[in-house]
XYZ file of C-alpha atoms in Angstrom:
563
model
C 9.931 4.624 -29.021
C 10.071 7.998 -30.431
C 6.419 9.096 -30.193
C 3.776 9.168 -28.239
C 0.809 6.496 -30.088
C 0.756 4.113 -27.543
C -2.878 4.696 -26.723
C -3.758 5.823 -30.399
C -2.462 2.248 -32.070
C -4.941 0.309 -29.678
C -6.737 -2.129 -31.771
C -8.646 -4.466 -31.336
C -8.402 -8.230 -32.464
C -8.901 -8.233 -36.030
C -6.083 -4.854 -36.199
C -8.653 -2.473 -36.853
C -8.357 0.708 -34.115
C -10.602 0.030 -30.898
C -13.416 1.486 -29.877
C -13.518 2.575 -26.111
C -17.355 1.646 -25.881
C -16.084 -1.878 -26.619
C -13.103 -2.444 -26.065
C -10.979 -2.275 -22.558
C -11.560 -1.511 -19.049
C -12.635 -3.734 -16.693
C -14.814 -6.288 -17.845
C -11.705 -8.177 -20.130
C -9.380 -6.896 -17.562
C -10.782 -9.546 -15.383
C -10.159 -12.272 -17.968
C -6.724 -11.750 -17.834
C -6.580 -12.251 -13.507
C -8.777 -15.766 -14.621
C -5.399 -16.523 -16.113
C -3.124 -14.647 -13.512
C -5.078 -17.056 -10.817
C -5.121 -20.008 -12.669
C -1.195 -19.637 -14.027
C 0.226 -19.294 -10.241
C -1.907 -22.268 -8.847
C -0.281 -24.168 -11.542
C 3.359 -23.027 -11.349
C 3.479 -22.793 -7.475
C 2.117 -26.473 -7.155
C 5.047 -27.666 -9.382
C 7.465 -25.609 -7.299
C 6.496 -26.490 -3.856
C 6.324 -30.199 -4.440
C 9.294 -30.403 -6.975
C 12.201 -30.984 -4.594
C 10.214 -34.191 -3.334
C 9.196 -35.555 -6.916
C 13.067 -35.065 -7.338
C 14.065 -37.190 -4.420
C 11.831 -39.538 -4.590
C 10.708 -40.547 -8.261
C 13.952 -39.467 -10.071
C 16.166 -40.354 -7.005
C 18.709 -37.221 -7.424
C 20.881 -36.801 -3.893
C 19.172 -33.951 -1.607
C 21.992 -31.369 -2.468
C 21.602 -31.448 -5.988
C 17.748 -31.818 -5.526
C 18.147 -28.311 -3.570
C 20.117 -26.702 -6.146
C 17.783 -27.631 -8.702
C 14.721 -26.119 -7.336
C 16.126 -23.193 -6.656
C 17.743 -22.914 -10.326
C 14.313 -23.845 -12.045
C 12.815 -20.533 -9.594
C 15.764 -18.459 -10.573
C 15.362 -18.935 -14.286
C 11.932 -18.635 -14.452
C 12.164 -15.038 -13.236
C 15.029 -14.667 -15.402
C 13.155 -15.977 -18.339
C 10.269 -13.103 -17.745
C 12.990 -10.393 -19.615
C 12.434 -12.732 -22.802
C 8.861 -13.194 -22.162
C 8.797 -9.236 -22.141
C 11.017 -8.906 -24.821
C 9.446 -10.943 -27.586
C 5.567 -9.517 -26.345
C 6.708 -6.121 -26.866
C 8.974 -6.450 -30.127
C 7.285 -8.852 -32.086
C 4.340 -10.667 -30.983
C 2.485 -9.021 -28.503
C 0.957 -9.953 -25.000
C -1.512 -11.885 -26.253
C 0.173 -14.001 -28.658
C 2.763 -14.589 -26.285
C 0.804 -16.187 -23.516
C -0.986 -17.716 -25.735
C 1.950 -19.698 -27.330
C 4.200 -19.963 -24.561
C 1.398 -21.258 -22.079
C 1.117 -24.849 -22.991
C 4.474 -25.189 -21.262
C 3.068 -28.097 -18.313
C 2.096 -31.001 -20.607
C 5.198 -32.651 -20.826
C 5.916 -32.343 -17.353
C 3.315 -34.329 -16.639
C 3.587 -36.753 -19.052
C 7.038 -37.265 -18.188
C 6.163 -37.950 -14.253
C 3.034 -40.497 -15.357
C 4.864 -42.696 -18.084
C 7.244 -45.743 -15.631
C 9.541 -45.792 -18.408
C 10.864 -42.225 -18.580
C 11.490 -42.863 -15.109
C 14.353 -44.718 -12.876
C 12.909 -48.246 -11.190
C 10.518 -47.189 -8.234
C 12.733 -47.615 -4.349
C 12.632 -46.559 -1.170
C 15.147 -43.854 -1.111
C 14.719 -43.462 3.160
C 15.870 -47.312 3.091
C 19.612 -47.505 3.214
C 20.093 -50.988 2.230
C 18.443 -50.257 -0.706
C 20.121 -48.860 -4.081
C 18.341 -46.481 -5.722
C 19.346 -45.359 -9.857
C 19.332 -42.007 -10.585
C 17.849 -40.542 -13.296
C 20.496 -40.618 -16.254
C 21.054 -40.375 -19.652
C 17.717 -39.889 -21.755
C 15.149 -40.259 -18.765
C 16.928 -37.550 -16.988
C 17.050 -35.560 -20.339
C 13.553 -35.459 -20.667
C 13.033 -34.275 -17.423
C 14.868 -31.351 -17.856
C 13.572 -30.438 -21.139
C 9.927 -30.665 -19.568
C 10.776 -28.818 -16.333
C 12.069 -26.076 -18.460
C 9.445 -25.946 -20.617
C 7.295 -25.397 -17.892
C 10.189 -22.455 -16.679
C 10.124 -21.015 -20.239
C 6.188 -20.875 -20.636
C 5.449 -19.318 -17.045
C 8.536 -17.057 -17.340
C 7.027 -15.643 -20.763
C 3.405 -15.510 -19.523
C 4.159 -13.926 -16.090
C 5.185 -10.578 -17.219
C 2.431 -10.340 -19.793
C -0.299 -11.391 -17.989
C 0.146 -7.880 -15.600
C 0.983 -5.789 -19.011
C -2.135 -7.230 -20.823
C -4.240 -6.113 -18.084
C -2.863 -2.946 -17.485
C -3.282 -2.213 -21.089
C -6.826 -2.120 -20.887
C -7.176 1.098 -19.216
C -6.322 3.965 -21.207
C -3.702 6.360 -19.012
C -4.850 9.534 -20.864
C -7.915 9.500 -19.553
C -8.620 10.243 -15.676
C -11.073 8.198 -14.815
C -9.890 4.991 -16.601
C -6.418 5.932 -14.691
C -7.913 5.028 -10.777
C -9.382 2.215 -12.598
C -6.064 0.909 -13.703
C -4.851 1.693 -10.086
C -7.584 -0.894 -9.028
C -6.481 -3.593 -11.473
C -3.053 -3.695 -10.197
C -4.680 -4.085 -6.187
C -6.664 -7.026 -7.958
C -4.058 -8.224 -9.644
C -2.355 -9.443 -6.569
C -5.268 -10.354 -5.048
C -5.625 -13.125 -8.071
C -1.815 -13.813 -7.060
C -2.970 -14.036 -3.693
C -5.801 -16.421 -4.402
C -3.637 -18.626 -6.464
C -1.119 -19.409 -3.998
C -3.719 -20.128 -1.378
C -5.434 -22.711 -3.664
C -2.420 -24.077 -4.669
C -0.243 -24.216 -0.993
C -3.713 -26.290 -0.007
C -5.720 -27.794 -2.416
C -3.123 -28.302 -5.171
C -0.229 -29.750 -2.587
C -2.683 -32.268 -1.147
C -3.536 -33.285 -4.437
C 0.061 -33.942 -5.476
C 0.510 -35.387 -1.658
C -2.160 -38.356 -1.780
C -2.645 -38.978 -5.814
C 0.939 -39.193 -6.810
C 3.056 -36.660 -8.585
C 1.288 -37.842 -12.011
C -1.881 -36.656 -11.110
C -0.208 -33.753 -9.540
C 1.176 -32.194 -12.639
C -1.554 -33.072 -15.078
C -4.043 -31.274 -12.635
C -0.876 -28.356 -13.102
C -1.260 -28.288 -17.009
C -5.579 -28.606 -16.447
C -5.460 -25.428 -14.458
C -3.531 -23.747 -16.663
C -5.388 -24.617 -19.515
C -8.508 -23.094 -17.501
C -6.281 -20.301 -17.218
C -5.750 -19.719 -21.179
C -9.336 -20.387 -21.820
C -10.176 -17.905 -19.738
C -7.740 -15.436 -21.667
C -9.482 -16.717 -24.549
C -12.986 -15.737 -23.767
C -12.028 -11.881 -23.233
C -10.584 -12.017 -27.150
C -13.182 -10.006 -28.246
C -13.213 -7.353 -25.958
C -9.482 -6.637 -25.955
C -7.563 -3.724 -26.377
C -4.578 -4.512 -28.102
C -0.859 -2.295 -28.343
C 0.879 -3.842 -31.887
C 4.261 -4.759 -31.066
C 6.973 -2.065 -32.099
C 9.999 -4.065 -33.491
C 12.775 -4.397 -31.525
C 12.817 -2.545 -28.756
C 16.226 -3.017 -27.635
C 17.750 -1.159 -30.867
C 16.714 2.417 -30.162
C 18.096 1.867 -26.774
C 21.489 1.055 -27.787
C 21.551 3.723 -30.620
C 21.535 5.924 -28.217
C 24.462 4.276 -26.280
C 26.745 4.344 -29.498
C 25.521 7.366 -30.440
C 26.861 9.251 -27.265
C 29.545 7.353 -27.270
C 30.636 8.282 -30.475
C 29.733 12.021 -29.558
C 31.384 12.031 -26.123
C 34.125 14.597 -27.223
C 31.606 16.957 -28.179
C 30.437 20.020 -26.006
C 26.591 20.321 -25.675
C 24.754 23.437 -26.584
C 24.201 25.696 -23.682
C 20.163 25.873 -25.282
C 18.661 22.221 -25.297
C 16.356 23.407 -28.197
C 19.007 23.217 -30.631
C 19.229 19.451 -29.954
C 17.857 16.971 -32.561
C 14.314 16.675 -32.550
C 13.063 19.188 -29.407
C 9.728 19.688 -31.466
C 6.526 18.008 -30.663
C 6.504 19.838 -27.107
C 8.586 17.075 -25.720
C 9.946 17.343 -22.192
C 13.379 17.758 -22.001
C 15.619 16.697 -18.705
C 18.927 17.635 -17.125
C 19.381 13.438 -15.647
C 22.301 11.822 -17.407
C 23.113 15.098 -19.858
C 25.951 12.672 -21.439
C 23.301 10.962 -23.508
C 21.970 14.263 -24.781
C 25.590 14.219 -26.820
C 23.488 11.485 -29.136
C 21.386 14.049 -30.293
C 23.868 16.925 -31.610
C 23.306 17.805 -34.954
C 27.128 17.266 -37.267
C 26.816 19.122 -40.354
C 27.449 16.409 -43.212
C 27.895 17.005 -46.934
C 25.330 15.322 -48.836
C 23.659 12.687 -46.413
C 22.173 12.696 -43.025
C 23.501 11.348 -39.963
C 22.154 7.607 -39.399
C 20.450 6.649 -36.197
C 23.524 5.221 -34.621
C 24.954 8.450 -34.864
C 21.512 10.760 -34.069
C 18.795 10.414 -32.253
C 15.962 12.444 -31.164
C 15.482 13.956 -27.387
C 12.235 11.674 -27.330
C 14.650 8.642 -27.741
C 17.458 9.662 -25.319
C 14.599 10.000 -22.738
C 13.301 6.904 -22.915
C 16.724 5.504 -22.144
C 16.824 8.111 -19.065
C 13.783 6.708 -17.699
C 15.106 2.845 -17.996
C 18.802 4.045 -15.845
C 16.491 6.365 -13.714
C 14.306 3.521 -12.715
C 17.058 0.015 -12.305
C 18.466 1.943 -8.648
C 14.522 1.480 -7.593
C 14.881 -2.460 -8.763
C 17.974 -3.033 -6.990
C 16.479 -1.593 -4.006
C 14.021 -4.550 -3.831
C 16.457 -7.103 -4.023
C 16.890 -7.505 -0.238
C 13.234 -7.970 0.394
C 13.126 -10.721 -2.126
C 15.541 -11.946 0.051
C 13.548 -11.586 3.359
C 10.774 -13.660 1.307
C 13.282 -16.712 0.777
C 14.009 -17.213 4.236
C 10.154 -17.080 4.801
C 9.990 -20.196 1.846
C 13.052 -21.711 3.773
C 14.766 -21.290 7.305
C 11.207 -20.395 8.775
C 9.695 -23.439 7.511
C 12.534 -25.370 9.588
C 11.697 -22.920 12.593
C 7.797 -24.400 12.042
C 9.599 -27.996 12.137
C 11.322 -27.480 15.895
C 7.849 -26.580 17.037
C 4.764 -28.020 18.353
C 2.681 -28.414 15.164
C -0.612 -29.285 17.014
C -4.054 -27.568 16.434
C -5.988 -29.778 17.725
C -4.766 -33.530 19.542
C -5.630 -35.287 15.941
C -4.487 -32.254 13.569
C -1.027 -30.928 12.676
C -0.319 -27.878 10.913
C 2.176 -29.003 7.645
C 5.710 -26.526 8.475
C 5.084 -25.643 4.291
C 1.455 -24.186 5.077
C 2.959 -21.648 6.794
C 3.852 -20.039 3.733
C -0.078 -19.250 3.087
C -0.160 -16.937 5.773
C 0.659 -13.774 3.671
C -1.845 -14.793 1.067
C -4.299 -15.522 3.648
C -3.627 -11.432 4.982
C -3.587 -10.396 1.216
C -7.048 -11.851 -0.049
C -8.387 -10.181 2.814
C -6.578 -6.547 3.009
C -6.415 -5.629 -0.574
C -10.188 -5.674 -1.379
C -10.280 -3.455 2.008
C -7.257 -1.693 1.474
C -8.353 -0.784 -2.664
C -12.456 -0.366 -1.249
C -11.814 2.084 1.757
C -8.125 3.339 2.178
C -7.451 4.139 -1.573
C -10.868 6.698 -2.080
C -9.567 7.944 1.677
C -5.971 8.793 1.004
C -7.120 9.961 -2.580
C -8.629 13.251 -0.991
C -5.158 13.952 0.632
C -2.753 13.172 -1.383
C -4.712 13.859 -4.884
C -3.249 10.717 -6.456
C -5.072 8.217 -8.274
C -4.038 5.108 -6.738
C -4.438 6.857 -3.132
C -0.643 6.276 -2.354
C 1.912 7.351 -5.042
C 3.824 3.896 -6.395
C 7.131 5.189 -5.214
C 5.574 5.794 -1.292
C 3.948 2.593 -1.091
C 6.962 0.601 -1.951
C 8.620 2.991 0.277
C 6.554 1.679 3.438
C 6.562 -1.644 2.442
C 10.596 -1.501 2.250
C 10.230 -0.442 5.981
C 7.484 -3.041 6.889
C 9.874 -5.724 6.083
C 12.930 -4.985 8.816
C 10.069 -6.081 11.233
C 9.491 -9.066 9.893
C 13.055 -10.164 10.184
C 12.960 -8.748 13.709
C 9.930 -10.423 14.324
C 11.668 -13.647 13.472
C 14.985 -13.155 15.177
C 13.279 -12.421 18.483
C 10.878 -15.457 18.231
C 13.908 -17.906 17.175
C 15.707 -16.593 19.914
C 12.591 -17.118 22.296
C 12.402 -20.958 20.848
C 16.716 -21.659 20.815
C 16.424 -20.896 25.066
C 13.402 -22.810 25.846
C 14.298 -25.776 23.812
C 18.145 -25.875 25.589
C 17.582 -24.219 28.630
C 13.797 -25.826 29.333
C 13.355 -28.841 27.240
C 10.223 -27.139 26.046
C 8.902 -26.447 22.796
C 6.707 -23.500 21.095
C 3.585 -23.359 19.918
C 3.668 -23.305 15.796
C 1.363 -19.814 16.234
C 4.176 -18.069 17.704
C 5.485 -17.603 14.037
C 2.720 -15.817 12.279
C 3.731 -12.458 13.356
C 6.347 -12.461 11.114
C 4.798 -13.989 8.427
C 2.021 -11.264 8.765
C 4.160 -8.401 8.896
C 6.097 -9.174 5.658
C 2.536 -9.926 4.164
C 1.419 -6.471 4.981
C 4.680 -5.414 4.011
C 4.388 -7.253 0.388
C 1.227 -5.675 -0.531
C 2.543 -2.274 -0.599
C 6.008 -3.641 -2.182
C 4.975 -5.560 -4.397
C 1.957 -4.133 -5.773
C 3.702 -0.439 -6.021
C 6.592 -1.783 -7.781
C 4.167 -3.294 -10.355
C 2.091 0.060 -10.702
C 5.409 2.100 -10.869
C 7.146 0.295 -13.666
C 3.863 -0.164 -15.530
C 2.973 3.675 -15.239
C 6.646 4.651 -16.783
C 6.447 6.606 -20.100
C 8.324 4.141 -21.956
C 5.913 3.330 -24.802
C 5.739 0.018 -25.976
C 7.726 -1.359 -23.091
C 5.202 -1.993 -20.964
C 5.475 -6.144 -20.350
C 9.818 -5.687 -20.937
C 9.407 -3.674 -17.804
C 7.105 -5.653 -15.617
C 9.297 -8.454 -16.312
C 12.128 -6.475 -15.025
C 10.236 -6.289 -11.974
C 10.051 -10.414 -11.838
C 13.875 -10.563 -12.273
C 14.108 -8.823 -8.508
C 12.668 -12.434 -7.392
C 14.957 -14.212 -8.842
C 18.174 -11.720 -7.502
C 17.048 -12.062 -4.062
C 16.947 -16.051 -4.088
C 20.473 -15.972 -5.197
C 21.155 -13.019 -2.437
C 20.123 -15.070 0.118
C 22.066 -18.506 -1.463
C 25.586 -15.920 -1.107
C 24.711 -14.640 1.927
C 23.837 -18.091 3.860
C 27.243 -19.345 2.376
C 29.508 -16.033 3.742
C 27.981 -16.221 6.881
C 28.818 -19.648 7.478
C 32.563 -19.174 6.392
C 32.769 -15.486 7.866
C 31.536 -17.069 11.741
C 33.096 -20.305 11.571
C 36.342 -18.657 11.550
C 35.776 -16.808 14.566
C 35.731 -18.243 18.100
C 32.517 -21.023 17.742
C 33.879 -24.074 15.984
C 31.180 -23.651 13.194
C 29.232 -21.150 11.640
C 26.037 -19.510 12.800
C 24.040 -22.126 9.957
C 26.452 -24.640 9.427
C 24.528 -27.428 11.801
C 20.887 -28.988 10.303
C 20.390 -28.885 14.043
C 18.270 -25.088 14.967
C 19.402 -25.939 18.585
C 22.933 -25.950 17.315
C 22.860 -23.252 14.917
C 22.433 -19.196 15.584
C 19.770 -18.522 13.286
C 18.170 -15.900 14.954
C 21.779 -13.658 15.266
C 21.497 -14.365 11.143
C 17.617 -13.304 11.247
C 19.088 -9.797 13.088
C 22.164 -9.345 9.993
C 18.880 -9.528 7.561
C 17.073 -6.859 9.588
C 20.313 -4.325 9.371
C 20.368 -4.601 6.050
C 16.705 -4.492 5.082
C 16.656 -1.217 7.019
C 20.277 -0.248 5.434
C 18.369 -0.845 1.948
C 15.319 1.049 3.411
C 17.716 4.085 3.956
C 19.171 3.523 0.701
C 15.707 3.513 -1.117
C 15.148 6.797 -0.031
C 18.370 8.725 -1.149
C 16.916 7.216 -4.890
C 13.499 7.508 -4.569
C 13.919 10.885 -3.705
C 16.750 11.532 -6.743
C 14.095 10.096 -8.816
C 11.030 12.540 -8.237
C 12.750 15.356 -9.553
C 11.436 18.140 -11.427
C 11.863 17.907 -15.079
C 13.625 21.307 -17.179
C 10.493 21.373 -19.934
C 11.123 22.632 -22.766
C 7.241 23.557 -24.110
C 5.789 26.736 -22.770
C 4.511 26.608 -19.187
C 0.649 26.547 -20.402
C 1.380 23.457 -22.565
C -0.015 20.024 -21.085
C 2.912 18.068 -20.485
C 3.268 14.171 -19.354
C 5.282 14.128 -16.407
C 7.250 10.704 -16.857
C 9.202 10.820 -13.980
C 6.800 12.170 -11.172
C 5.628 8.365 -9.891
């Protein structure tokens, strides 16, 4: 972590150092989104389906069905800050997904062979007893579902990080490059989702669950073979060891210093050569690098470090308050995956006399909006805003998730209006909705999502923390999984905060939406999306400050923390 070789350690995939007329840029950048494509279609068709395959093949009660989709979601996110982890420490991106990416074939097994399932029943007939899953069948299945949850939670992070690290950041024009791969990035998200909301689901819906999953492990197969053909044009950063331990040598080091005054000239610090950038942001770490005269030996690195070092770990802190801040739109995008698919439900799902829209396709809307804005959005708007704003990716990171923070209050008032609209002409007219009445807000937190989501990538990518690169993007994956269980706590208070008031249950306590107040729950999320847009801005704008250097003024510097 302490110097700057990042780029100059690039090798290539025998170890020897890459050449840039071979190695990198675009051409095996697109390799990787083969896999980024192919991964998602595979995970998402397990996810969306899973709560039925639960229900109906394994025969687990609804509640504990529920609980256990949205625990194998959770902890694939989760498991993204190990996928990170060992990529950047010890194995490297490639490796990584490589290894960890064969995680679907015992799924699939599992939900093909009778015997490591209960007896087939009707579950919907209630004079029929149904045997859950137990002992060694229901075993298995957990050790294959979280397989699959370990392998995409270590590919996901990498997969972005690989890509990214085929553009070299040093030089210009491979910089609006990289600013392109992250818009196509998402667009392979995009594209994955679609395929695998339609396609894949159908699949699963008329073959059986069996065919289902083993079509899941195919694709990603396609996926890894795809990351295989790019092997020889890859640039590849070496893992650095752990990457964990300079970070807490730091921590003990200040720590152990905190009694200490700091000199009033931040050159006398430990290690201010190599025209490194010094800043004033969180000066109690800079106690870890005052010098204590010893007799005979030198300090160890749990009791020094250089300024280098305790920057790196100002970056990390600097950057979690911009995580945090996307917590709450995570948790706009579960009630999108949830209560608005039940708002599709109560309405009229007819396109045609003979055709009904499925409630779950809804979810495709955003990814319908996204394959078609960010081609636009990176072809036209990005070289446009570039000769304003003089920034490579045409919107600085920190701006772009900025707007898309914003974007996403009017989805949720989008939503509350429209429920409210449906609640009063279902009681009050016996009438019900067209199912087209709901795309507004699915569109507007689709436009909102590809400036969130696609600036928080490029922003944690673009941070100066060398070798970090895939520990951070998986940071980024962990907001996901924080804003699922948001939106679990805040469904729960609300229903035991209103049912105590004057209504004789709470605003989501019924299964009935005639009965239930979802749209006065749809306005609490829109506060508090804008609350946390407000709140963005106080640390966006503590974050872009302007660092005290400590090189001459004529010396090129990297700005880390200028987005």
């Amino acid at each position: 972590m302490e110097t700057d070789k990042g780029e100059a350690q690039a090798q290539d995939w025998r170890g020897r150092p890459s050449n840039p007329a071979k190695h990198g840029g675009m051409i095996p950048a697109a390799f990787v989104l083969g896999l980024q494509a192919f991964e998602i279609m595979a995970i998402a068709a397990v996810g969306n389906n899973l709560i039925t395959y639960v229900t109906s093949e394994m025969h687990f009660p609804l509640s504990k069905a529920a609980n256990l989709v949205t625990n194998f979601v959770g902890t694939i996110f989760l498991l993204a800050l190990l996928g990170g982890y060992l990529s950047d420490s010890y194995l490297g991106s490639f490796w990584t997904m490589l290894i960890f990416g064969f995680g679907f074939i015992l799924l699939s097994v599992q939900a093909h062979v009778p015997q490591l399932k209960p007896p087939p029943c009707n579950i919907n007939d209630l004079g029929e007893q149904c045997s859950e899953a137990k002992g060694m069948k229901a075993m298995i299945f957990f050790v294959a579902l979280y397989l699959v949850a370990l392998g995409s939670g270590c590919v996901k992070p990498n997969m972005v990080a690989y890509g990214g690290d085929q553009f070299d950041q040093d030089n210009p024009k491979q910089l609006k490059k990289l600013s392109t791969y992250f818009n196509a990035a998402y667009f392979a998200f995009s594209l994955g989702e679609l395929v695998s909301l339609t396609i894949l689901v159908w699949v699963q819906t008329h073959s059986g669950m069996d065919v289902g999953f083993g079509v899941s492990a195919a694709v990603m197969a396609m996926g890894l073979i795809s990351l295989i053909c790019g092997t020889l044009y890859y640039r590849n950063k070496p893992p650095q060891g752990s990457i964990l331990t300079p970070i807490a040598q730091v921590l003990v080091a200040a720590i152990f210093k905190r009694n200490l005054l700091l000199p009033s000239n931040p050159q006398m610090l430990h290690g201010t050569q190599n025209n490194l950038i010094h800043t004033d942001k969180f000066r109690f770490l800079d106690k870890a690098c005052i010098r204590v005269e010893q007799e005979g030996n030198q300090e160890s690195a749990w009791r020094l470090c250089s300024v280098a070092q305790v920057e790196q770990v100002k970056i990390l802190l600097s950057v979690i308050p911009i995580f945090s801040c996307t917590i709450v739109f995570n948790t706009i995008l579960a009630q999108l995956q949830t209560f608005s698919v039940q708002q599709g439900r109560a309405m009229d799902t007819h396109l045609t006399k003979s055709f009904n829209i499925p409630p779950a396709s809804l979810q495709s809307i955003p990814y319908i909006l996204l394959i078609v804005l960010v081609p636009l959005y990176d072809t036209f708007f990005v070289p446009f805003a570039r000769k304003f704003t003089g920034h490579e990716s045409g919107i600085p990171p920190l701006r772009r998730i900025g707007f898309g923070l914003f974007l996403a209050t009017f989805s949720m008032v989008a939503a509350a209006l429209l429920e409210k609209k449906r609640r009063d002409e279902a009681v009050n007219h016996d009438k019900v909705l067209s199912i087209f009445w709901i795309t507004p807000q699915y569109l507007i937190f689709g436009l909102s999502e590809m400036f969130t989501a696609i600036g928080l990538l490029e922003f944690f990518y673009k941070q100066s923390l060398k070798g970090m690169q895939a520990f951070l993007t998986a940071i980024t994956y962990c907001s996901y999984s924080f804003g699922f269980y948001l939106s679990t706590l805040l469904v729960s208070l609300v229903n035991k905060i209103t049912s105590t008031s004057s209504s004789a249950a709470g605003w989501l306590h019924n299964n009935n939406l005639n009965q239930d107040r979802l749209d006065l729950f749809y306005w609490l999320l829109a506060v508090l999306s804008f609350l946390n847009f407000l709140n963005y801005l106080f640390w966006s704008r503590r974050y872009s400050h302007a660092p005290s250097a400590l090189p001459p003024p004529n010396t090129k510097e990297h700005h880390h923390n200028i987005p």
